[in-house]
Structures are given as structure tokens and as C-alpha cells.
Coordinates of C-alpha atoms and ligand atoms in Angstrom, one line a residue:
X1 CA 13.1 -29.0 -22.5
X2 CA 12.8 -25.9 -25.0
X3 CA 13.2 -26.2 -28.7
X4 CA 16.2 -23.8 -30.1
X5 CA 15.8 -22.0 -33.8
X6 CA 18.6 -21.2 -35.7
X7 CA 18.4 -18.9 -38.9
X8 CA 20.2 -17.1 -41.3
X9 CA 20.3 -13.0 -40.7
X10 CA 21.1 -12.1 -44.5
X11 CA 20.7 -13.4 -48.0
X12 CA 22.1 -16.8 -46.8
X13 CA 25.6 -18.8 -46.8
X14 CA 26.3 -16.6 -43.1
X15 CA 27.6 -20.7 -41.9
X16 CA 24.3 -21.9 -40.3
X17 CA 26.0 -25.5 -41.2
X18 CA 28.9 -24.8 -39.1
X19 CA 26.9 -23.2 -36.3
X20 CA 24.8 -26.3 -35.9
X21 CA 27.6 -28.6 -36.3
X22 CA 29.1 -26.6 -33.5
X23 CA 26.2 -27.1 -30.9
X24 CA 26.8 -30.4 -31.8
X25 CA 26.4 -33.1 -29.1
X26 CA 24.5 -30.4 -26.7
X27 CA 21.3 -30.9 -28.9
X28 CA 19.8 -34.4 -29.5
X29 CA 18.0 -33.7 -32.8
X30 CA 18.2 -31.5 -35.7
X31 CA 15.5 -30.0 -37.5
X32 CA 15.4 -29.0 -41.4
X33 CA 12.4 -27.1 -41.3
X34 CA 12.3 -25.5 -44.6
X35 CA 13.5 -25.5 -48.1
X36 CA 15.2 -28.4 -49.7
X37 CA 18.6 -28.6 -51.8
X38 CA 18.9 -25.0 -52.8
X39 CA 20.6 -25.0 -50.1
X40 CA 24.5 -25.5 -49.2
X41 CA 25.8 -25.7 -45.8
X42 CA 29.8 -26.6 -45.6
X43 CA 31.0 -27.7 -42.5
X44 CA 34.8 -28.5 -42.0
X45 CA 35.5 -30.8 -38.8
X46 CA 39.7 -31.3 -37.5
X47 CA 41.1 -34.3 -37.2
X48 CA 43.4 -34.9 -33.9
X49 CA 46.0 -35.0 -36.7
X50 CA 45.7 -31.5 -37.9
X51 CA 43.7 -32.9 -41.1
X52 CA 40.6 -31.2 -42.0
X53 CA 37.2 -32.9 -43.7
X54 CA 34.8 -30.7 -45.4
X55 CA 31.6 -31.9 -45.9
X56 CA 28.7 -30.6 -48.0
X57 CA 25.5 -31.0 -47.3
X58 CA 22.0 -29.8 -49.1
X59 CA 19.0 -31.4 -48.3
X60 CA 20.2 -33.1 -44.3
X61 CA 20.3 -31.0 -41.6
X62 CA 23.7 -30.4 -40.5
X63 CA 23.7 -32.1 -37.5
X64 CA 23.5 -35.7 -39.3
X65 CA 27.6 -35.0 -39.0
X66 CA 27.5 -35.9 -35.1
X67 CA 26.4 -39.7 -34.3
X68 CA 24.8 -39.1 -31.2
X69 CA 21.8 -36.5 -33.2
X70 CA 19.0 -37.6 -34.8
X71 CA 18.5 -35.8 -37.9
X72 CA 15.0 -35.1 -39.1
X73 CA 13.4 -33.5 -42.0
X74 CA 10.1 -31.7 -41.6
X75 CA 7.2 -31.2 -43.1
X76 CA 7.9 -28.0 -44.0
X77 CA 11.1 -29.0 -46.7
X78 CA 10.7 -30.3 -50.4
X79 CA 12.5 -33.1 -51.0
X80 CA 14.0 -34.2 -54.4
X81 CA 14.6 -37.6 -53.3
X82 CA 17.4 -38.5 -56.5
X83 CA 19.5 -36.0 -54.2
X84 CA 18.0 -37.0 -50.7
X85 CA 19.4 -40.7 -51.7
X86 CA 23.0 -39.6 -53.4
X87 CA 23.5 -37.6 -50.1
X88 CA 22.8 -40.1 -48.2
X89 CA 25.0 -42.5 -49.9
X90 CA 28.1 -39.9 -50.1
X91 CA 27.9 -39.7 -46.2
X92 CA 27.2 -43.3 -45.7
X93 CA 30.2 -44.3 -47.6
X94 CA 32.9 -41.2 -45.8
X95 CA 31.7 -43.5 -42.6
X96 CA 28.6 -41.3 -41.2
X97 CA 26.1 -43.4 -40.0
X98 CA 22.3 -41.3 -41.6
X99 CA 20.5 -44.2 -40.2
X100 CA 18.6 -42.3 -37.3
X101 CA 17.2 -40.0 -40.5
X102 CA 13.1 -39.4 -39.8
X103 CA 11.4 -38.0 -42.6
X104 CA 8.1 -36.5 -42.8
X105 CA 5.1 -37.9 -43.9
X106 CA 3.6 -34.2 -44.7
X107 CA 7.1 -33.3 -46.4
X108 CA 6.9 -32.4 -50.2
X109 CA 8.0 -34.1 -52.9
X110 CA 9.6 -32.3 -55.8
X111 CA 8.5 -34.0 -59.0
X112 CA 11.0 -33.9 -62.0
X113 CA 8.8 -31.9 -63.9
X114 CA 9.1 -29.4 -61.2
X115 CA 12.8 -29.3 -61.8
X116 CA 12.4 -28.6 -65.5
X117 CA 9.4 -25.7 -64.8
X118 CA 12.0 -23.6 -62.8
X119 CA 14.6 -23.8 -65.4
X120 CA 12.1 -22.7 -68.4
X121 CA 10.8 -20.5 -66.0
X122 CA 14.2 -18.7 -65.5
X123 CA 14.8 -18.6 -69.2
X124 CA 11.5 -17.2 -70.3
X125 CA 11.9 -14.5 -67.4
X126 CA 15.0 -13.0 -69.5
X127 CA 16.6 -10.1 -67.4
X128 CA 13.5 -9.9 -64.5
X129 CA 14.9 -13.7 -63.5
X130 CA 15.5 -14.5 -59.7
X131 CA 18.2 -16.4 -60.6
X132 CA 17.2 -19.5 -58.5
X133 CA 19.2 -22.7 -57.7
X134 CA 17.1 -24.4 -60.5
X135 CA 16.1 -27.3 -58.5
X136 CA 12.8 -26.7 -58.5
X137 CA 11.8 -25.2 -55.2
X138 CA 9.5 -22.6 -56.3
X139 CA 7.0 -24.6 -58.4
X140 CA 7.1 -27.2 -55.3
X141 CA 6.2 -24.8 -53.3
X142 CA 3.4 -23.5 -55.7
X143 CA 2.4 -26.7 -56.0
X144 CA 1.7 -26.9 -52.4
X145 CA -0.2 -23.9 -51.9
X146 CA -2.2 -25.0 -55.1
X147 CA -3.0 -27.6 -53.4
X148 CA -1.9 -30.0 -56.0
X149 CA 1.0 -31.2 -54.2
X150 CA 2.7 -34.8 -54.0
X151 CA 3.3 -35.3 -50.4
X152 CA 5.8 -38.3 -49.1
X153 CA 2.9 -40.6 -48.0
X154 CA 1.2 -40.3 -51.2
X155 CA 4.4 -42.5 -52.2
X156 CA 2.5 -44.7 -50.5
X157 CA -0.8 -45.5 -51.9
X158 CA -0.1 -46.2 -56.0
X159 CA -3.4 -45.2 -56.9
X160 CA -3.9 -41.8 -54.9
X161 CA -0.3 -41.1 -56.6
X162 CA -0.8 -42.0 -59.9
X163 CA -4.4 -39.7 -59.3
X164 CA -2.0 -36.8 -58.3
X165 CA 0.6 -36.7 -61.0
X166 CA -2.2 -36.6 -63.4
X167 CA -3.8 -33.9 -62.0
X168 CA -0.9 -31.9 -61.7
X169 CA 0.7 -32.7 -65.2
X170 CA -3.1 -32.2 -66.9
X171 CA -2.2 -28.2 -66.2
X172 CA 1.5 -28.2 -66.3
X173 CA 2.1 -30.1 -69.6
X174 CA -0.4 -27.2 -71.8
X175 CA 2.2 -25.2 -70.1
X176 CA 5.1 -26.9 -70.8
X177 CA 4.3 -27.4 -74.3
X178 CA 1.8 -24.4 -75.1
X179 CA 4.2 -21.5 -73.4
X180 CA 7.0 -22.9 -73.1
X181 CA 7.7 -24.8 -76.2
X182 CA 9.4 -27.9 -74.7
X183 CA 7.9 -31.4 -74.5
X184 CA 5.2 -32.9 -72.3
X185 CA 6.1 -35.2 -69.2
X186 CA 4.6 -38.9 -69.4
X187 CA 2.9 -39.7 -66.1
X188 CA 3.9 -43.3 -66.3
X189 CA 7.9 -42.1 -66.0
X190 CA 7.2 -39.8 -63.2
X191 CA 4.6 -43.1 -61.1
X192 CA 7.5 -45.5 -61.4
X193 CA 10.5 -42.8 -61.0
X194 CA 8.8 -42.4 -57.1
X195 CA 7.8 -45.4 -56.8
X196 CA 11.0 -46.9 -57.6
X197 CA 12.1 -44.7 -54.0
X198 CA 9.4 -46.4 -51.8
X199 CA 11.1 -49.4 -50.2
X200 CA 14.2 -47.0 -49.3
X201 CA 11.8 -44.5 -48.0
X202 CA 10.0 -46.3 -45.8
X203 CA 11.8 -46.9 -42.7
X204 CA 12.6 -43.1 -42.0
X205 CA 8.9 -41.6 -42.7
X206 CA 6.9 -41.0 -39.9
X207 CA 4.9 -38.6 -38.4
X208 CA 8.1 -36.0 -37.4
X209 CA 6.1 -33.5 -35.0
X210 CA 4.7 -36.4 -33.1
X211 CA 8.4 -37.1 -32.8
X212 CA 9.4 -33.7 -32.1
X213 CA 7.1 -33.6 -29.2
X214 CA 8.1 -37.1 -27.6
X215 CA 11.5 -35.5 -27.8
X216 CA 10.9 -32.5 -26.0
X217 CA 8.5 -34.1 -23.4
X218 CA 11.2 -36.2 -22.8
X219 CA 13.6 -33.7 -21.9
X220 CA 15.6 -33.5 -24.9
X221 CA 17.3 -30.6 -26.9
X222 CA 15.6 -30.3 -30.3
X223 CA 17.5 -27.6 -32.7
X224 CA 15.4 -26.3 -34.9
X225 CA 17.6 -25.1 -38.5
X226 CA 16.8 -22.9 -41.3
X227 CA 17.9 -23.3 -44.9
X228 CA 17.8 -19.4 -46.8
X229 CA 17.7 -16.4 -44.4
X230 CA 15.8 -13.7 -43.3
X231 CA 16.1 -11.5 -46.4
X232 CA 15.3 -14.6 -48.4
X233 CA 11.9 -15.3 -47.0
X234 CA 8.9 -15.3 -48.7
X235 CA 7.2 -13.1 -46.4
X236 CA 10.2 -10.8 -44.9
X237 CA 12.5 -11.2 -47.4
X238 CA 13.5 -8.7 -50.7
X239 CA 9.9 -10.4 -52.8
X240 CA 10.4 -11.2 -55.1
X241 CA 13.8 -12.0 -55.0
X242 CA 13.6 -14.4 -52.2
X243 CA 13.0 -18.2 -52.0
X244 CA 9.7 -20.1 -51.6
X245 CA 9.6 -20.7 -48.2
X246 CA 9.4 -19.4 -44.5
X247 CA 13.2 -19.0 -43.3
X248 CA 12.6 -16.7 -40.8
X249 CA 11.4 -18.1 -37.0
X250 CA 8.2 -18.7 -37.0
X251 CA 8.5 -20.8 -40.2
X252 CA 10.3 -23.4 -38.1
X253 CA 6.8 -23.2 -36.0
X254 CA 4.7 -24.5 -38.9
X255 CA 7.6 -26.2 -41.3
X256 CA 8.2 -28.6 -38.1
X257 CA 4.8 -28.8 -35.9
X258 CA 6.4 -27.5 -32.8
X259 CA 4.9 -24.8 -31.3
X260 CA 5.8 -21.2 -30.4
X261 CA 5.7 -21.6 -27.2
X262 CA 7.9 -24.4 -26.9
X263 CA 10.9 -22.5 -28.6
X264 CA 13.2 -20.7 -25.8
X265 CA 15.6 -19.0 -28.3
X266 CA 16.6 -17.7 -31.8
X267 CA 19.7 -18.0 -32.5
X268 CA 20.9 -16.1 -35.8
X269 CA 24.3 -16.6 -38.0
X270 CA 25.1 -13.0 -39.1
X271 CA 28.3 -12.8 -41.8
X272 CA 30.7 -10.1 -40.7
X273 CA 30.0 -8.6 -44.1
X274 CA 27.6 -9.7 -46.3
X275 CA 27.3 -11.4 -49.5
X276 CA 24.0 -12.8 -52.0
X277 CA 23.7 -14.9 -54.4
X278 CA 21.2 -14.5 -57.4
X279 CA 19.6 -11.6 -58.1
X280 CA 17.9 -8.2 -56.6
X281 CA 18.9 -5.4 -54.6
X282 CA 22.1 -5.3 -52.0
X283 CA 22.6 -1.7 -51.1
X284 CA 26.0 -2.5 -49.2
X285 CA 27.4 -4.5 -52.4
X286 CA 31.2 -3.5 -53.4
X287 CA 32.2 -3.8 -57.2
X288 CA 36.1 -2.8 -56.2
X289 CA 39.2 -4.6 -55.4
X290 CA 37.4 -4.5 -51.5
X291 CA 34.7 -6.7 -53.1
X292 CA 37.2 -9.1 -54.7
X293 CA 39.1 -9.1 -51.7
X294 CA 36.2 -10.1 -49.6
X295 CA 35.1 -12.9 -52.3
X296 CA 38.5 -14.6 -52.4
X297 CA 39.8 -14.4 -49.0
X298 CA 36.2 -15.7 -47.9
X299 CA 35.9 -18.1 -50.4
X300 CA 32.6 -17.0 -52.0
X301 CA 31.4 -18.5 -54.3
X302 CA 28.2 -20.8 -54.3
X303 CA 28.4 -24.4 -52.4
X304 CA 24.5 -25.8 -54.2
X305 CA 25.1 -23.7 -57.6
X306 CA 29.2 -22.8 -57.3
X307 CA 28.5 -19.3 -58.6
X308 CA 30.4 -16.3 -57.2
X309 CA 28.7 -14.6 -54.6
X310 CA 28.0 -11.3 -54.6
X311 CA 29.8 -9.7 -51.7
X312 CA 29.6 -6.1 -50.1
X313 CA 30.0 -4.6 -46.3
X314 CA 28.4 -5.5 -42.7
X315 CA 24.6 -3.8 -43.0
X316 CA 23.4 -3.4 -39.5
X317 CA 19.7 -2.6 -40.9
X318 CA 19.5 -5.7 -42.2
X319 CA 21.1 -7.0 -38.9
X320 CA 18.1 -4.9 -37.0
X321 CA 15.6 -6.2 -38.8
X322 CA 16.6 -10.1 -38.6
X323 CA 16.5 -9.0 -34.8
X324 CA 13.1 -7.7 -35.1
X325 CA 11.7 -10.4 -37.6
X326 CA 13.2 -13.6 -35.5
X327 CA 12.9 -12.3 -32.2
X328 CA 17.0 -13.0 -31.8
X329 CA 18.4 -14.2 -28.3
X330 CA 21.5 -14.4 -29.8
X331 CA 24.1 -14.0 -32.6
X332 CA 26.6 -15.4 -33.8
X333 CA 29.0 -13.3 -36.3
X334 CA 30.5 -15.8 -38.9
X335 CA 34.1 -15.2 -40.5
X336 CA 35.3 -11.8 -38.9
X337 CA 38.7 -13.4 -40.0
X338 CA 38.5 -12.8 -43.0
X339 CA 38.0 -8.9 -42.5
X340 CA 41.7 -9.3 -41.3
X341 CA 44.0 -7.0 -43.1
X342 CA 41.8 -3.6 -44.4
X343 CA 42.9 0.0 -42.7
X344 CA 39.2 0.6 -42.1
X345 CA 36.1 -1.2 -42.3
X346 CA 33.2 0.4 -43.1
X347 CA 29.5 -0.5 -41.3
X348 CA 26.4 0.2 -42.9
X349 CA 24.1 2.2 -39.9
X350 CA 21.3 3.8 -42.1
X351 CA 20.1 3.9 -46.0
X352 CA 19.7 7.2 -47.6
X353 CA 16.9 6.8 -50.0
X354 CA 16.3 10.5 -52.4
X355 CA 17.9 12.8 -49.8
X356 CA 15.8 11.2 -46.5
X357 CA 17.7 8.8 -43.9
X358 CA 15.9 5.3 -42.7
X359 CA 17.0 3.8 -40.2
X360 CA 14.4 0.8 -40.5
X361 CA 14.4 -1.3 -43.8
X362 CA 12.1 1.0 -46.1
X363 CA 8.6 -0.1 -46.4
X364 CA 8.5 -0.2 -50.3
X365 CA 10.6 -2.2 -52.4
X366 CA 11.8 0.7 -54.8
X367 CA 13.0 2.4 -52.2
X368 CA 15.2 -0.5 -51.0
X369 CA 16.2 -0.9 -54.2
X370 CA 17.3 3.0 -54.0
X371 CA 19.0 2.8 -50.5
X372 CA 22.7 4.0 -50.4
X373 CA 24.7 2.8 -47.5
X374 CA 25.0 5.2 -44.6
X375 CA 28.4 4.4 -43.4
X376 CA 30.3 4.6 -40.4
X377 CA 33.9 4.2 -40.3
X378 CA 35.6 1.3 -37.9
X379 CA 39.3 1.5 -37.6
X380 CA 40.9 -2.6 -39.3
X381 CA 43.6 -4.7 -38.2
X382 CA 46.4 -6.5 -39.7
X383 CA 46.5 -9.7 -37.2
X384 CA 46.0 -13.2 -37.6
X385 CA 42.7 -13.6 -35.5
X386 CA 42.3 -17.4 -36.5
X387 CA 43.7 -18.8 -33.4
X388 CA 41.9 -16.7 -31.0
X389 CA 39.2 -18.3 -29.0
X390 CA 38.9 -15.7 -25.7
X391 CA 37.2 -12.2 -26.8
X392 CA 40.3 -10.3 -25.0
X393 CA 42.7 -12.1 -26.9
X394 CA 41.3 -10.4 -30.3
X395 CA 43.2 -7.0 -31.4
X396 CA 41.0 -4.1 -29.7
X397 CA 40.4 -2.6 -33.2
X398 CA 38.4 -6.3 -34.0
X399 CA 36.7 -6.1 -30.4
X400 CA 35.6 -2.6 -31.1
X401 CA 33.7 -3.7 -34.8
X402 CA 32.1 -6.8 -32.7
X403 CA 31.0 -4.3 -29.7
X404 CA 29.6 -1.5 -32.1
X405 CA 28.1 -4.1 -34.4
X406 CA 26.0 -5.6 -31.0
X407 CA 24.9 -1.9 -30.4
X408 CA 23.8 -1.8 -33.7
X409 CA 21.9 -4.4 -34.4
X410 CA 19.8 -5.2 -30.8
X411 CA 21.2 -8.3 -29.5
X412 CA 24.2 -9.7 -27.8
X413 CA 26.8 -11.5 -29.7
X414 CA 27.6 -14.2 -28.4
X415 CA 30.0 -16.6 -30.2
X416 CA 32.5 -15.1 -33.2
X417 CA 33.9 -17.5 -36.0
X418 CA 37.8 -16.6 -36.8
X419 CA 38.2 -19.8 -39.3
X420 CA 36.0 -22.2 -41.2
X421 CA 36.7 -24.9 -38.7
X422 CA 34.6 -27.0 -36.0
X423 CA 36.7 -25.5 -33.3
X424 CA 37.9 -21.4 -34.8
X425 CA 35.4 -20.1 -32.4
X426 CA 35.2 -17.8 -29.9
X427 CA 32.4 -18.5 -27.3
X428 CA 31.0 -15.2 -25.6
X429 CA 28.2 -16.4 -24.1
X430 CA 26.9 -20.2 -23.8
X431 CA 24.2 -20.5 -26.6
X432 CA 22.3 -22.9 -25.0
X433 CA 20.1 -22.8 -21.5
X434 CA 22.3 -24.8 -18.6
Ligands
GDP501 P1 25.3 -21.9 -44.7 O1 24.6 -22.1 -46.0 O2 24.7 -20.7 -43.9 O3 25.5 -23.1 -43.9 O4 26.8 -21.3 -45.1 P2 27.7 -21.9 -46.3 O5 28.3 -23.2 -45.8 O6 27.0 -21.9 -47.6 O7 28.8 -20.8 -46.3 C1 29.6 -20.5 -45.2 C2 31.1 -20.8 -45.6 O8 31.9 -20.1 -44.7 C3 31.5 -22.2 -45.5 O9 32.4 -22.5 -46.5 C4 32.1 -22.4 -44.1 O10 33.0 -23.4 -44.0 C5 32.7 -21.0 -44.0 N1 32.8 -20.5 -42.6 C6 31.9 -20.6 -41.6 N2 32.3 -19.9 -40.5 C7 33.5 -19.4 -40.8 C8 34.4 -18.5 -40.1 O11 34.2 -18.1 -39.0 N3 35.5 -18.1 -40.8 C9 35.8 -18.6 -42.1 N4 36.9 -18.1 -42.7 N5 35.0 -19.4 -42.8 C10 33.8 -19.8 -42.2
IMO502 P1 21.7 -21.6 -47.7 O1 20.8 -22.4 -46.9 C1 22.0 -18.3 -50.6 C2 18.7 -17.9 -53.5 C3 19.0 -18.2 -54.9 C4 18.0 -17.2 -55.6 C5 16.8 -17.3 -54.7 C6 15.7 -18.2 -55.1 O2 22.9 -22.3 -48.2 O3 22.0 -20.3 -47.0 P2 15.5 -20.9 -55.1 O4 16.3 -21.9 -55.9 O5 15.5 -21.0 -53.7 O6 14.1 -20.7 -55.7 O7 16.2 -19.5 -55.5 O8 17.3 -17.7 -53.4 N1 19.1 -19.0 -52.5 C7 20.1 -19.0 -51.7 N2 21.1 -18.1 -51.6 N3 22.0 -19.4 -49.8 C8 21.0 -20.3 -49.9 O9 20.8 -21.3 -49.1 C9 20.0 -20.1 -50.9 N4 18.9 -20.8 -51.3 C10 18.3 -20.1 -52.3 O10 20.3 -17.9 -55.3 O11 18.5 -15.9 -55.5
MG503 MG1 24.9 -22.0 -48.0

């Protein structure tokens, strides 16, 4: 059976948690391939009773909400394994059983110290900060390419540990107390902080692609999930104000061990406007009463950090070139609800940058940073769309944005969210093989 990848089209939040938790008992395990707890997926599930249960989850995958999936967390993610533990405990005790969780062996650890660096970091950046999560992703992720890493099995072996934290705090402590100004981190503190994880660890670690390839050998449906988005990738994204990791599709390839040519799909979440969190450029981005609107009735504002998000109109370059960069099967457009109730909505179809149209996202960053929407004008509508769930049943003005937003941005639509729950969604097309 083929392996399925799901990712964020935009700057992130677009409800990749509720798009997973949707496929929910279709797929038999669920992937984090990247990141770690930057990031924030809310999922709300209905009671029978009409009563609704939001969970929030950072560092799981989402689909550790259904009992029958086996959540897993590759190698790809950094783990801060204070939070790994208190999520695991929150769900545990709201009666979700975690104990299927696999972790990693090659999974990243992120070391307190790590947690302080992107804070200072942020501060001593002033007014050219990214305006990160502050939970130390980046330096993990440098870490890792500076191959001075502390991987989950090294959790293992005391000595090789102890060898490791030295070798990274030798560096990072002239930092932290030469540049920085603040005080140095005591090796011992940091050995017997991980250590004191080990015994809990140990049951889940293992080696996760080995898994992942039983899985699929076996016939089953492995869903592959990104934290971030497209725009937030290290490679594709707006660099440098983007996250540490690959959050496009073919970082699910190497942040999980399964091969390319074992994935059948890309599936992307697409917001039906758009909204970022943190800093850098958002050509689309509203600073009117529309803006506000959009924030309030969607209920923007941060679920890792709880800062306002930044919200502006539907860009269908970006959506092009999440199509392009992802090779997309499929979308799904998140929250068209809450576009209920403006006389026209406007859709971003081009950038003007100094007088010359692109239709493609410029090749050089200043010019991004220049683009002015190109809009086209879609008539609104005034309905309730939130207990739709057939395509015909939405008013023809909402149809029309859907339709001209598929043209738009290269790939069929095939599912629409009208409300933040497990069932306010339309289903177009089946998003997984038969
Ligand atoms: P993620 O990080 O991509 O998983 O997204 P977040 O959970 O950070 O943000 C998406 C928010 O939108 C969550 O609060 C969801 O409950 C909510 N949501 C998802 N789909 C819909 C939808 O179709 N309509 C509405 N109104 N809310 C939605
Ligand atoms: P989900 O998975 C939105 C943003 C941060 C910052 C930049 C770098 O919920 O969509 P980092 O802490 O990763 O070094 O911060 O990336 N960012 C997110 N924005 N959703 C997220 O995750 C994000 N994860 C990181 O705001 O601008
Ligand atoms: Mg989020």
C-alpha cells in the first residue's frame, strides 16, 4: 500500500491537525516527519451529544486522537522531551490511549540550552528577528547539520552522552557568555536532565523507517504529516523567514525513511485566505477592519505561541507554487466559512513588482518582499455555509470562489472545511486510493 503526504500550502495553521484527524481510521499510522513543538495543530472532535472537545497538540502527530493509529515520530522532528512527556500525560489523563507512540532512534533531541540560544538569539537580532516559537528549533536543527547533535539513542549510552553535551557546550557556552552576556550551562544538569527521561523513553524508540516499511509491506495506510508549510521551508520557503526544517514533500521522504517512490499522493491544507505568524513578507496581508474581521471570526491567533496571526486574502501564487513544490494530488481548502458574510472577496492571481506582472513567485527575495497583490474580484455571500456537507448545497457565489480558486492554483479541490469540527466537511473527491 502507498504512503500518503500531507502539508501545509502557506505560512502554516491552514488545519493540517483537523485534516489528518479527519482521515482518521482510513490510515493505520501517522507520521510526524518534521519539526517539533513550534508547532500547533487544534483539532475539535463532536460528541453524539452535540458537545465538542478541542484538543491541542504540538509535538504528536495528529492522528494519536484515533485509537486504532499508530502514531510515530520520525527521525526527521526535534524532540524537547519536557513537552513530548506533559503531552503525553495531558492526553493520557482526557482518556487517549498514546501507548502505540514509536519514536525514532535518529530523532533529535533539543537540549535546554538550545531553548535559551533561540531566545538570546531573537533578542540580540533586534528588528531583523524571525520571530520564532522560541523553543529552540533552529539551533537543534544547526546542531544537526553541525554535526554536533544529541540524537535519542545517544540517551542511551551515558558515556557517548555525556561526550556529546561537552562538545557541544565547549562552543556554545563562550557564546553564551562571551556574546551574549548570560551564564554558562553546567554539563552535569543537562547529563541527568536526559537521563532522568531514559526509562520512559525506552519502550517507544525504535528504528521508525524499519517500521514504516513493515507497515507498508504489509498492506497498510501510512500518512505521512507535516508540521510548518510550504512557505516556511528551509529550502522553498520566504529564507530566512522560515523554520529549520523540510516541510514541503519530499522532506517527509528523508524526515521518515520512506521512499519517493512509495508515496502515491500529496495532499495539501490550503486556508481560504491566508494568515502568518512571525515575521517577513505577506504581500496579500490586510491592516483594515477586513483583516480584523478575518482574525476574529477565524479565531487567529497562535495555538504554540497564542500570538495574533497575521491575516490577509487567498494568494493563488502561493497556492501555484505549493502545487509545483509538493507535486499536489489534492487540496483541501480549510475554513471557507468564515469568508461568510463580505460583498466581494478578493483573490490574489498575480504580484506586481516595479510596474512588471509575475505570475510565478519572483525569483529574488526583494522582489517578493515588493510584490503587490494582483486582484481579481469574486462576488461573497451572506449564508450560513457550516452545515453544508454536498458541494451543490453551497450558495453558487461560494461554489464559484472554490471553482476559480481550483483553476487557479493547478489541482482539484477536493474536500472544503465549513467549521472547525471533525465532521463540517464537505467531501469532493475521496482523498484516499479505494
Ligand atoms: P494546523 O497547524 O495546520 O494544524 O492548524 P491550526 O490548528 O494551528 O489552525 C487551524 C485552526 O482552524 C484550528 O483552530 C482549527 O480548529 C480550525 N479549523 C480547521 N478547519 C476549519 C474550518 O473549516 N472552519 C473553521 N471555522 N475552522 C477550522
Ligand atoms: P503549524 O504546524 C505557523 C513560524 C514562527 C516563525 C518561524 C520560525 O502549527 O502550522 P521556529 O520556532 O520554527 O524557528 O520559527 O516559523 N512557525 C509557524 N507558523 N504555524 C506553525 O506550525 C509554525 N511553526 C513555526 O512563527 O515565524
Ligand atoms: Mg498550527
Amino acid at each position: 500500500m502507498p504512503a500518503i503526504v500531507l502539508v501545509g500550502a502557506q505560512w502554516g495553521d491552514e488545519g493540517k491537525g483537523k485534516a489528518t484527524d479527519l482521515l482518521g481510521t482510513d490510515v493505520d499510522l501517522v507520521v510526524k516527519f518534521n519539526g517539533g513543538n513550534n508547532a500547533g495543530h487544534t483539532v475539535v472532535i463532536e460528541g453524539e451529544d452535540g458537545t465538542r472537545e478541542k484538543y491541542a497538540l504540538h509535538l504528536l502527530p495528529s492522528g494519536i486522537l484515533t485509537p486504532s493509529v499508530t502514531p510515530v515520530i520520525g527521525n526527521g522532528v526535534v524532540i524537547d522531551l519536557e513537552v513530548l512527556f506533559q503531552e503525553l500525560d495531558g492526553l493520557e489523563a482526557r482518556g487517549v490511549d498514546t501507548s502505540k507512540l514509536v519514536v525514532s532512534a535518529n530523532a533529535h533531541v533539543i537540549a535546554p540550552y538550545n531553548r535559551t540560544l533561540d531566545k538570546v538569539t531573537e533578542r540580540f537580532l533586534g528588528s531583523r528577528r524571525i520571530g520564532t516559537t522560541g523553543r529552540g528549533i533552529g539551533p537543534t536543527y544547526a546542531d544537526k547539520m553541525n554535526r554536533v547533535g544529541i540524537r535519542i539513542q545517544d540517551l542511551f549510552d551515558e558515556g557517548i552522552l555525556r561526550q556529546k553535551v561537552e562538545a557541544a557546550l565547549g562552543f556554545k557556552n563562550q557564546v553564551l557568555v562571551k556574546i551574549y552576556n548570560t551564564r554558562a550551562v553546567d554539563v552535569d544538569l543537562v547529563v541527568e536532565e536526559l537521563l532522568g527521561y531514559v526509562e520512559r523513553l525506552r519502550p517507544m524508540v525504535a528504528d521508525s523507517a524499519l517500521v514504516l516499511e513493515k507497515a507498508l509491506d504489509a498492506g497498510q495506510n501510512v500518512l505521512l504529516e507535516a508540521g510548518q508549510a510550504t512557505l516556511l521551508d528551509v529550502d522553498h520557503g520566504t529564507y530566512p523567514f522560515v523554520t529549520s526544517s523540510s516541510a514541503t514533500a519530499g522532506g517527509a521522504c528523508t524526515g521518515s525513511g520512506i521512499p519517493p517512490t512509495r508515496v502515491s499522493r500529496v495532499i495539501a491544507i490550503l486556508k481560504a485566505y491566508t494568515t502568518r505568524v512571525g515575521e517577513g513578507p505577506f504581500p496579500t496581508e490586510l491592516f483594515d477592519d477586513d483583516g480584523e474581521t478575518l482574525r476574529k471570526t477565524g479565531a487567529e491567533y497562535g495555538t504554540t505561541t497564542g500570538r495574533p496571526r497575521r491575516c490577509g486574502w487567498m494568494d493563488t501564487v502561493i497556492g501555484r507554487y505549493a502545487t509545483r513544490i509538493n507535486g499536489v494530488t489534492d487540496f483541501v481548502i480549510t475554513k471557507l466559512d468564515v469568508l461568510t458574510g463580505f460583498d466581494q472577496v478578493p483573490v490574489c492571481v498575480a504580484y506586481e513588482v516595479d510596474g512588471v506582472r509575475h505570475d510565478e513567485m519572483p525569483v529574488s527575495q526583494s522582489d517578493f518582499h515588493h510584490a503587490k497583490p494582483v486582484y481579481e474580484m469574486l462576488d461573497g455571500w451572506w449564508e450560513d455555509i457550516s452545515g453544508c456537507r454536498e458541494f451543490d448545497e453551497l450558495p453558487a457565489a461560494a461554489q464559484r470562489y472554490v471553482l476559480r480558486v481550483e483553476e487557479l492554483i493547478g489541482a482539484r479541490v477536493s474536500a472544503i472545511g465549513v467549521g472547525p469540527g471533525r465532521h463540517e466537511i464537505i467531501q469532493r473527491h475521496p482523498l484516499l486510493d479505494a
